[in-house]
Tab-separated table of C-alpha atoms and ligand atoms in Angstrom:
chain	number	residue	atom	x	y	z
A	168	MET	CA	-15.731	25.012	-1.742
A	169	SER	CA	-14.327	25.194	1.787
A	170	ALA	CA	-11.790	22.488	2.614
A	171	PRO	CA	-12.506	20.171	5.564
A	172	ALA	CA	-10.470	20.904	8.705
A	173	SER	CA	-8.029	18.273	9.930
A	174	LEU	CA	-9.231	16.619	13.146
A	175	ALA	CA	-5.712	15.391	14.026
A	176	ARG	CA	-5.023	16.315	17.653
A	177	GLU	CA	-1.842	14.631	18.883
A	178	LEU	CA	0.827	12.003	18.397
A	179	ALA	CA	0.698	9.017	20.737
A	180	CYS	CA	3.367	6.407	21.445
A	181	THR	CA	2.316	2.875	20.496
A	182	GLY	CA	4.697	1.531	23.164
A	183	CYS	CA	4.180	3.544	26.368
A	184	GLY	CA	1.202	5.745	25.508
A	185	ALA	CA	3.040	9.072	25.947
A	186	THR	CA	1.437	11.840	23.900
A	187	TYR	CA	2.993	14.737	21.990
A	188	PRO	CA	1.730	17.816	20.181
A	189	LEU	CA	1.602	17.734	16.380
A	190	THR	CA	5.236	18.582	15.648
A	191	TYR	CA	7.704	16.690	13.448
A	192	ARG	CA	8.812	13.804	15.653
A	193	LEU	CA	9.789	10.314	14.483
A	194	GLU	CA	9.736	8.386	17.748
A	195	CYS	CA	8.831	8.538	21.418
A	196	ALA	CA	11.295	10.528	23.552
A	197	ALA	CA	10.664	8.225	26.506
A	198	CYS	CA	10.852	4.734	24.990
A	199	ARG	CA	11.766	5.252	21.289
A	200	GLY	CA	8.456	3.599	20.374
A	201	LEU	CA	6.648	4.303	17.107
A	202	LEU	CA	4.132	7.118	17.116
A	203	GLU	CA	0.629	7.170	15.713
A	204	LEU	CA	-1.743	10.042	15.091
A	205	ARG	CA	-4.849	10.527	17.214
A	206	TYR	CA	-7.958	12.397	16.106
A	207	ASP	CA	-10.950	14.107	17.601
A	208	LEU	CA	-13.137	11.000	17.433
A	209	GLU	CA	-16.036	12.770	19.118
A	210	THR	CA	-16.430	15.107	16.127
A	211	LEU	CA	-15.988	12.152	13.775
A	212	ARG	CA	-18.784	10.356	15.604
A	213	CYS	CA	-21.146	13.349	15.719
A	214	ARG	CA	-20.707	14.535	12.155
A	215	GLY	CA	-20.351	11.121	10.531
A	216	PRO	CA	-19.377	10.715	6.871
A	217	ALA	CA	-21.232	13.971	6.147
A	218	LEU	CA	-18.013	15.795	6.985
A	219	LEU	CA	-16.285	14.324	3.927
A	220	GLU	CA	-15.907	16.745	1.052
A	221	GLY	CA	-14.564	16.718	-2.471
A	222	ARG	CA	-12.956	13.827	-4.319
A	223	GLY	CA	-9.818	11.719	-4.144
A	224	LEU	CA	-7.512	11.316	-1.175
A	225	TRP	CA	-8.112	14.771	0.297
A	226	ARG	CA	-11.812	13.974	0.571
A	227	TYR	CA	-10.617	12.336	3.817
A	228	ALA	CA	-8.615	15.382	4.964
A	229	SER	CA	-10.477	15.410	8.307
A	230	VAL	CA	-8.722	12.157	9.220
A	231	LEU	CA	-5.334	13.197	7.826
A	232	PRO	CA	-2.684	15.311	9.578
A	233	VAL	CA	-2.207	18.143	7.054
A	234	ALA	CA	-3.889	21.216	8.521
A	235	ASP	CA	-3.428	23.900	5.857
A	236	PRO	CA	-5.331	23.218	2.599
A	237	ALA	CA	-2.468	24.964	0.739
A	238	HIS	CA	-0.202	22.056	1.775
A	239	ARG	CA	-2.531	19.373	0.406
A	240	VAL	CA	-0.533	18.537	-2.700
A	241	SER	CA	-2.286	16.442	-5.312
A	242	LEU	CA	-1.661	14.640	-8.585
A	243	GLY	CA	-5.131	13.089	-8.536
A	244	GLU	CA	-4.415	10.226	-6.096
A	245	GLY	CA	-7.055	8.085	-4.411
A	246	ASP	CA	-10.596	7.377	-5.525
A	247	THR	CA	-9.281	4.171	-7.095
A	248	PRO	CA	-11.883	1.649	-8.228
A	249	LEU	CA	-13.241	-1.113	-6.005
A	250	LEU	CA	-13.992	-3.614	-8.746
A	251	ASP	CA	-16.471	-6.389	-8.188
A	252	CYS	CA	-14.883	-9.483	-9.798
A	253	PRO	CA	-17.505	-12.191	-10.371
A	254	ARG	CA	-15.424	-14.232	-12.833
A	255	LEU	CA	-12.407	-14.309	-10.575
A	256	ALA	CA	-14.671	-15.122	-7.603
A	257	ARG	CA	-16.101	-18.101	-9.480
A	258	ASP	CA	-12.631	-19.180	-10.512
A	259	LEU	CA	-11.463	-19.114	-6.869
A	260	GLY	CA	-14.695	-20.642	-5.558
A	261	VAL	CA	-15.669	-17.737	-3.307
A	262	GLN	CA	-19.008	-16.050	-2.840
A	263	SER	CA	-17.886	-12.520	-3.531
A	264	LEU	CA	-14.617	-10.839	-4.336
A	265	ALA	CA	-13.672	-7.257	-5.058
A	266	ILE	CA	-10.301	-5.891	-6.109
A	267	LYS	CA	-9.220	-2.505	-4.776
A	268	PHE	CA	-7.018	-1.506	-7.699
A	269	GLU	CA	-4.286	0.859	-6.587
A	270	GLY	CA	-2.638	0.772	-9.991
A	271	ALA	CA	-5.045	3.577	-10.903
A	272	ASN	CA	-3.059	6.074	-8.796
A	273	PRO	CA	-0.961	8.764	-10.560
A	274	THR	CA	2.366	6.893	-10.355
A	275	GLY	CA	0.661	3.512	-10.559
A	276	THR	CA	0.898	2.376	-6.942
A	277	VAL	CA	-0.563	2.684	-3.449
A	278	LYS	CA	2.532	4.736	-2.528
A	279	ASP	CA	0.876	7.908	-3.833
A	280	ARG	CA	-1.406	7.943	-0.810
A	281	SER	CA	1.483	8.184	1.645
A	282	SER	CA	3.504	10.461	-0.648
A	283	ALA	CA	0.660	12.978	-0.659
A	284	THR	CA	0.610	13.219	3.150
A	285	ALA	CA	4.415	13.005	3.370
A	286	ILE	CA	4.893	15.983	1.081
A	287	GLY	CA	2.002	17.797	2.755
A	288	ALA	CA	3.658	17.330	6.157
A	289	ALA	CA	7.103	18.269	4.788
A	290	LEU	CA	5.600	21.596	3.680
A	291	GLN	CA	3.759	21.942	6.978
A	292	PHE	CA	7.006	21.599	8.929
A	293	GLY	CA	9.014	23.844	6.617
A	294	PHE	CA	11.320	21.254	5.021
A	295	ARG	CA	13.014	21.953	1.671
A	296	ALA	CA	13.992	18.343	0.923
A	297	ILE	CA	12.646	14.816	1.317
A	298	SER	CA	14.387	11.462	0.871
A	299	VAL	CA	13.578	7.773	0.591
A	300	VAL	CA	15.357	4.447	0.061
A	301	SER	CA	13.363	2.553	-2.488
A	302	THR	CA	13.059	-0.578	-4.574
A	303	GLY	CA	11.330	1.656	-7.130
A	304	ASN	CA	7.727	2.498	-6.319
A	305	ALA	CA	8.272	4.704	-3.287
A	306	GLY	CA	11.102	6.484	-5.103
A	307	SER	CA	9.078	7.406	-8.148
A	308	SER	CA	6.090	8.412	-6.050
A	309	ILE	CA	7.996	10.586	-3.553
A	310	ALA	CA	9.975	12.163	-6.403
A	311	ALA	CA	6.811	12.977	-8.355
A	312	TYR	CA	5.048	14.558	-5.373
A	313	ALA	CA	8.179	16.454	-4.330
A	314	ALA	CA	8.462	17.875	-7.848
A	315	ARG	CA	4.795	18.820	-7.746
A	316	ALA	CA	5.400	20.784	-4.536
A	317	GLY	CA	8.738	22.285	-5.567
A	318	LEU	CA	10.756	20.303	-2.996
A	319	ARG	CA	14.127	18.685	-3.479
A	320	SER	CA	14.064	14.844	-3.518
A	321	PHE	CA	16.994	12.548	-2.639
A	322	ILE	CA	15.945	9.219	-4.117
A	323	PHE	CA	18.136	6.200	-3.293
A	324	ALA	CA	17.165	3.482	-5.742
A	325	TYR	CA	17.699	-0.264	-5.705
A	326	GLU	CA	20.087	-1.317	-8.493
A	327	ARG	CA	17.770	-4.150	-9.547
A	328	ALA	CA	14.709	-1.919	-9.878
A	329	SER	CA	12.863	-2.485	-13.155
A	330	ALA	CA	13.662	-0.237	-16.126
A	331	PRO	CA	10.282	1.573	-16.132
A	332	LYS	CA	10.716	2.404	-12.429
A	333	VAL	CA	14.271	3.652	-12.977
A	334	LEU	CA	13.145	5.837	-15.891
A	335	HIS	CA	10.323	7.218	-13.788
A	336	MET	CA	12.571	8.017	-10.803
A	337	ALA	CA	15.359	9.484	-12.901
A	338	ALA	CA	12.846	11.724	-14.670
A	339	THR	CA	11.128	13.088	-11.563
A	340	ALA	CA	13.838	13.122	-8.845
A	341	SER	CA	16.025	16.151	-8.231
A	342	ASP	CA	18.782	13.856	-6.901
A	343	PHE	CA	18.724	10.272	-8.134
A	344	VAL	CA	21.289	7.875	-6.616
A	345	VAL	CA	21.526	4.127	-7.282
A	346	TYR	CA	22.750	2.004	-4.356
A	347	SER	CA	24.162	-1.496	-4.440
A	348	GLY	CA	23.028	-4.318	-2.175
A	349	GLY	CA	19.502	-4.625	-0.786
A	350	TYR	CA	17.113	-2.215	0.933
A	351	ASP	CA	18.100	-3.703	4.289
A	352	ASP	CA	21.765	-2.722	3.761
A	353	LEU	CA	21.167	0.997	3.291
A	354	ILE	CA	18.229	1.644	5.568
A	355	GLY	CA	20.304	1.731	8.802
A	356	PRO	CA	22.698	4.554	7.781
A	357	TRP	CA	19.885	6.377	5.988
A	358	ASP	CA	17.622	6.222	9.075
A	359	ARG	CA	20.389	7.839	11.148
A	360	LEU	CA	20.567	10.800	8.731
A	361	ALA	CA	16.783	11.064	8.688
A	362	GLY	CA	16.854	11.146	12.491
A	363	GLU	CA	19.121	14.205	12.336
A	364	GLY	CA	16.520	16.033	10.237
A	365	LEU	CA	18.775	16.627	7.193
A	366	PHE	CA	15.706	15.910	5.116
A	367	PHE	CA	12.088	15.011	5.713
A	368	ASP	CA	11.752	11.252	6.314
A	369	GLY	CA	9.997	9.818	3.258
A	370	GLY	CA	10.625	6.240	4.441
A	371	ALA	CA	8.128	3.671	5.598
A	372	SER	CA	9.651	2.727	8.939
A	373	ARG	CA	8.914	5.643	11.296
A	374	ASN	CA	7.142	8.712	9.977
A	375	ALA	CA	3.554	8.798	11.273
A	376	TYR	CA	2.592	11.673	8.967
A	377	LYS	CA	3.685	9.868	5.846
A	378	HIS	CA	2.163	6.584	7.016
A	379	GLU	CA	-1.218	8.200	7.514
A	380	GLY	CA	-2.077	8.756	3.848
A	381	LYS	CA	-2.465	5.024	3.292
A	382	LYS	CA	-5.274	4.986	5.856
A	383	THR	CA	-7.522	6.408	3.138
A	384	LEU	CA	-7.423	2.979	1.519
A	385	ALA	CA	-9.679	1.720	4.328
A	386	TYR	CA	-11.939	4.772	4.199
A	387	GLU	CA	-12.428	4.353	0.456
A	388	ILE	CA	-13.138	0.624	0.693
A	389	ALA	CA	-15.738	1.329	3.394
A	390	GLU	CA	-17.365	4.223	1.559
A	391	GLN	CA	-17.393	2.362	-1.764
A	392	SER	CA	-19.123	-0.540	0.029
A	393	GLY	CA	-21.857	1.756	1.356
A	394	TRP	CA	-20.226	1.751	4.838
A	395	THR	CA	-20.639	-2.031	5.069
A	396	PRO	CA	-17.077	-3.149	4.329
A	397	PRO	CA	-16.279	-6.687	3.160
A	398	ASP	CA	-15.725	-9.447	5.750
A	399	VAL	CA	-12.081	-9.961	4.839
A	400	VAL	CA	-9.470	-7.550	3.452
A	401	VAL	CA	-6.178	-8.924	2.124
A	402	ALA	CA	-3.325	-6.382	2.215
A	403	PRO	CA	0.413	-6.740	1.535
A	404	VAL	CA	3.221	-6.303	4.045
A	405	ALA	CA	6.758	-5.161	3.227
A	406	VAL	CA	7.580	-2.801	6.078
A	407	GLY	CA	3.933	-2.860	7.133
A	408	GLU	CA	2.823	0.684	6.425
A	409	THR	CA	-0.039	-0.202	4.079
A	410	PHE	CA	-1.347	-2.961	6.311
A	411	ILE	CA	-1.160	-1.012	9.579
A	412	ALA	CA	-2.626	2.140	8.053
A	413	ALA	CA	-5.563	0.230	6.568
A	414	ALA	CA	-6.191	-1.639	9.832
A	415	ARG	CA	-6.049	1.643	11.784
A	416	GLY	CA	-8.513	3.210	9.357
A	417	PHE	CA	-11.049	0.440	9.861
A	418	ARG	CA	-10.629	0.628	13.649
A	419	GLU	CA	-11.093	4.392	13.589
A	420	MET	CA	-14.297	4.078	11.579
A	421	GLU	CA	-15.594	1.380	13.907
A	422	THR	CA	-14.841	3.489	16.997
A	423	ALA	CA	-16.514	6.519	15.410
A	424	GLY	CA	-19.545	4.407	14.510
A	425	TRP	CA	-19.142	4.853	10.748
A	426	ILE	CA	-19.086	1.070	10.251
A	427	ALA	CA	-20.672	-1.591	12.435
A	428	ARG	CA	-17.806	-4.051	12.287
A	429	ARG	CA	-14.259	-3.867	10.989
A	430	PRO	CA	-13.125	-6.498	8.479
A	431	ARG	CA	-10.806	-9.342	9.360
A	432	MET	CA	-7.399	-8.651	7.838
A	433	ILE	CA	-5.009	-11.013	6.073
A	434	ALA	CA	-1.344	-9.966	5.771
A	435	ALA	CA	0.311	-11.107	2.542
A	436	GLN	CA	4.035	-11.481	1.867
A	437	ALA	CA	6.311	-13.104	-0.696
A	438	THR	CA	7.792	-16.387	0.554
A	439	ARG	CA	11.235	-15.048	-0.347
A	440	ALA	CA	10.719	-12.102	2.037
A	441	ASN	CA	8.407	-13.409	4.739
A	442	PRO	CA	9.577	-12.396	8.244
A	443	VAL	CA	6.076	-11.404	9.390
A	444	SER	CA	4.178	-14.375	8.021
A	445	ARG	CA	6.864	-16.686	9.413
A	446	ALA	CA	6.655	-15.122	12.875
A	447	PHE	CA	2.859	-15.373	12.730
A	448	ARG	CA	3.060	-19.065	11.853
A	449	GLU	CA	5.680	-19.823	14.505
A	450	GLY	CA	3.999	-17.680	17.161
A	451	GLY	CA	7.200	-15.791	17.998
A	452	PRO	CA	8.547	-12.280	17.458
A	453	VAL	CA	9.611	-10.960	14.045
A	454	ALA	CA	13.173	-12.106	13.311
A	455	PRO	CA	14.914	-10.388	10.379
A	456	VAL	CA	15.558	-12.728	7.458
A	457	THR	CA	18.235	-12.412	4.810
A	458	ILE	CA	16.470	-12.216	1.496
A	459	GLY	CA	17.364	-12.745	-2.114
A	460	TYR	CA	15.481	-11.531	-5.158
A	461	THR	CA	11.716	-11.869	-5.383
A	462	VAL	CA	9.549	-10.871	-8.345
A	463	ALA	CA	7.510	-8.955	-5.773
A	464	GLU	CA	10.220	-6.268	-5.684
A	465	GLY	CA	8.173	-3.907	-3.541
A	466	LEU	CA	7.894	-6.568	-0.839
A	467	ALA	CA	11.633	-7.242	-0.647
A	468	ALA	CA	12.190	-6.178	2.966
A	469	GLY	CA	13.736	-8.809	5.225
A	470	ASN	CA	13.733	-6.595	8.287
A	471	PRO	CA	10.478	-4.696	8.809
A	472	GLY	CA	11.647	-3.605	12.277
A	473	ARG	CA	9.094	-2.362	14.782
A	474	LYS	CA	6.345	-2.058	12.193
A	475	GLY	CA	6.588	-5.807	11.683
A	476	GLU	CA	5.823	-6.257	15.377
A	477	TRP	CA	2.951	-3.815	15.049
A	478	VAL	CA	1.464	-5.882	12.186
A	479	LEU	CA	1.737	-9.024	14.331
A	480	ARG	CA	0.036	-7.326	17.258
A	481	LEU	CA	-2.876	-6.212	15.045
A	482	LEU	CA	-3.194	-9.725	13.590
A	483	ARG	CA	-3.234	-11.336	17.019
A	484	GLU	CA	-5.696	-8.831	18.498
A	485	ASP	CA	-8.112	-9.213	15.597
A	486	LYS	CA	-7.752	-12.928	14.811
A	487	GLY	CA	-6.284	-12.008	11.453
A	488	LEU	CA	-4.181	-14.290	9.289
A	489	ALA	CA	-0.816	-14.033	7.569
A	490	GLY	CA	0.565	-15.974	4.632
A	491	ASP	CA	3.091	-15.859	1.858
A	492	ALA	CA	3.310	-16.970	-1.763
A	493	GLU	CA	6.163	-18.318	-3.870
A	494	ASP	CA	7.252	-16.293	-6.901
A	495	GLU	CA	5.693	-18.831	-9.308
A	496	ALA	CA	2.324	-18.513	-7.534
A	497	ILE	CA	2.595	-14.721	-7.671
A	498	LEU	CA	3.218	-14.783	-11.422
A	499	ALA	CA	0.324	-17.219	-11.867
A	500	ALA	CA	-1.961	-14.845	-9.931
A	501	GLN	CA	-0.817	-12.000	-12.182
A	502	ARG	CA	-1.856	-13.916	-15.330
A	503	ARG	CA	-5.080	-15.095	-13.725
A	504	LEU	CA	-6.160	-11.563	-12.786
A	505	ALA	CA	-5.332	-10.251	-16.260
A	506	ARG	CA	-7.207	-13.035	-18.047
A	507	THR	CA	-10.279	-13.296	-15.850
A	508	GLU	CA	-10.902	-9.609	-15.151
A	509	GLY	CA	-8.672	-7.536	-17.422
A	510	ILE	CA	-6.734	-6.072	-14.502
A	511	TRP	CA	-3.030	-5.811	-15.310
A	512	ALA	CA	-1.078	-5.600	-12.077
A	513	GLY	CA	2.585	-6.008	-11.195
A	514	PRO	CA	3.885	-8.983	-9.198
A	515	THR	CA	4.192	-6.923	-6.000
A	516	GLY	CA	0.585	-5.922	-6.411
A	517	VAL	CA	-0.818	-9.425	-6.802
A	518	ALA	CA	1.035	-11.144	-3.946
A	519	THR	CA	-2.197	-10.566	-2.003
A	520	LEU	CA	-4.243	-12.492	-4.559
A	521	ALA	CA	-1.675	-15.304	-4.666
A	522	VAL	CA	-1.758	-15.620	-0.871
A	523	LEU	CA	-5.561	-15.703	-0.789
A	524	ALA	CA	-5.662	-18.309	-3.575
A	525	GLY	CA	-3.261	-20.510	-1.567
A	526	MET	CA	-5.317	-20.149	1.618
A	527	LEU	CA	-8.499	-21.075	-0.259
A	528	GLU	CA	-6.827	-24.139	-1.777
A	529	ARG	CA	-5.709	-25.277	1.665
A	530	ARG	CA	-9.163	-24.427	3.097
A	531	GLU	CA	-7.729	-22.028	5.654
A	532	VAL	CA	-10.456	-19.448	5.001
A	533	ASP	CA	-14.205	-19.766	4.614
A	534	PRO	CA	-15.129	-19.182	0.942
A	535	GLY	CA	-18.620	-18.001	1.929
A	536	GLN	CA	-17.324	-14.589	2.990
A	537	ARG	CA	-17.071	-11.292	1.113
A	538	PHE	CA	-13.428	-10.723	0.202
A	539	CYS	CA	-11.586	-7.577	-0.796
A	540	VAL	CA	-8.093	-7.997	-2.197
A	541	VAL	CA	-5.910	-4.909	-2.326
A	542	VAL	CA	-3.867	-4.965	-5.545
A	543	THR	CA	-1.253	-2.321	-4.953
A	544	GLU	CA	0.363	-1.619	-8.333
A	545	THR	CA	-0.087	-1.453	-12.064
A	546	GLY	CA	1.623	-4.000	-14.298
A	547	LEU	CA	2.960	-1.224	-16.496
A	548	LYS	CA	6.029	-0.609	-14.314
A	549	THR	CA	7.259	-4.195	-14.422
A	550	GLU	CA	9.961	-5.661	-16.584
A	551	ALA	CA	9.604	-9.257	-17.767
A	552	ALA	CA	10.533	-11.547	-20.647
A	553	LEU	CA	8.394	-10.814	-23.699
A	554	PRO	CA	6.258	-13.525	-25.318
A	555	ALA	CA	7.636	-14.865	-28.624
A	556	ARG	CA	6.541	-12.433	-31.325
A	557	GLY	CA	7.711	-13.352	-34.795
A	558	GLY	CA	5.433	-11.310	-37.077
A	559	THR	CA	3.203	-12.662	-39.841
A	560	ALA	CA	2.396	-10.804	-43.087
A	561	PHE	CA	-1.338	-11.043	-43.917
A	562	ASP	CA	-3.464	-10.467	-46.980
A	563	ASP	CA	-7.305	-10.403	-47.105
A	564	ALA	CA	-7.656	-14.158	-47.413
A	565	SER	CA	-5.104	-15.227	-44.837
A	566	LEU	CA	-6.352	-12.694	-42.287
A	567	ARG	CA	-9.953	-13.890	-42.756
A	568	ARG	CA	-8.827	-17.518	-42.442
A	569	LEU	CA	-6.998	-16.864	-39.185
A	570	VAL	CA	-9.875	-14.986	-37.521
A	571	GLU	CA	-12.554	-17.445	-38.652
A	572	GLU	CA	-10.488	-20.409	-37.589
A	573	ARG	CA	-9.814	-18.955	-34.137
A	574	LEU	CA	-13.452	-17.998	-33.600
A	575	ARG	CA	-14.448	-21.631	-34.181
A	576	ARG	CA	-12.217	-22.824	-31.319
B	238	PLP	C1	5.557	-0.486	-0.934
B	238	PLP	C2	4.583	-1.367	-1.522
B	238	PLP	C3	3.809	-2.272	-0.770
B	238	PLP	C4	3.838	-2.489	0.704
B	238	PLP	O1	4.768	-1.882	1.448
B	238	PLP	P1	4.573	-1.482	2.981
B	238	PLP	O2	5.886	-0.896	3.336
B	238	PLP	O3	4.296	-2.718	3.747
B	238	PLP	O4	3.473	-0.524	3.047
B	238	PLP	C5	2.914	-3.036	-1.460
B	238	PLP	N1	2.746	-2.955	-2.788
B	238	PLP	C6	3.447	-2.095	-3.521
B	238	PLP	C7	3.195	-2.046	-4.984
B	238	PLP	C8	4.372	-1.272	-2.930
B	238	PLP	O5	5.047	-0.421	-3.719
B	239	ZN	ZN1	6.888	5.644	24.371
């Protein structure tokens, strides 16, 4: 099977509009603005979804910036289920609700989408090493994809990352380093090294090539909905990569005529790390906040930088909404999703559901709409207190008694 050609054509500055050829560049030379990729939308419009080919993330290679099929590294990412959730919908009092479950990705999180294009671009531009500062998920994902491609990975990991994430990173990384303090403390010095090109930038704050993989989230939601996407999509915001990429994907499809109307987007944060939702509420710019620990570890970024502003701009242009949820509400959403639909997600992954549940309770959104909640991680990478589990010894009679008794309840 022939692989679809990439329709990426140039990089464009989101600040001043300057354009650049498709080289490795992290920011605008004129204004230091963030760059985004632009595509040949005319071909997208003419050919329509018929130009998609194959399965998984690289099915959308035409709208990704990795030109050579040999650079399209894969561990089987993408093609995650869009699960219709009637019981949860009833429980929340909404007409229709689907969960886009990103826990089904190879390393258990949405990060695999951006890792695939990050590693692909690192190969494209001839890098031998990639690096990332991570609270756990990005680290294990970048390390896994780097290993898959034979690249060196410098993974700087948060000292409070959960044990399963640490095991995963330590196993897959070529260079695994634990840092003390928070993400916000290390990202400044690390960004300066990344800017010098010592390694390929595997971080979320600037690299347009890495960022782009998460756009496939929107393409999949649209395709899985028969090109009639839901009315509302709830997506999380830490640095903003997932949210911006998904919003850009829906806009691209609308411009190319693949969908009639793009969904309204809701940005979800943890209350303990809520600079974007706070700025949205107060109507001002994003001010960095000093954060403590939140169970939503992957959302623990108090300073999203320019991507935070980008999220706000998208929300304001599209009449989107932003909200945040307390840790207790996030843990309640985690239990609720597991019990009502059998979907076991980590706290970071269900912040979206917790935020939507809060908005519905406060009647800030119309329950008559079709909702899609992006749940970004599996629950299998989380560490938490175990339920009490003193064991019981059973014989035939006592086992029968227990089961029959419980079934009568
Ligand atoms: C990284 C991450 C996010 C969101 O991060 P962004 O930087 O805003 O894209 C959400 N959920 C999980 C599980 C993550 O690992
Ligand atoms: Zn510029």
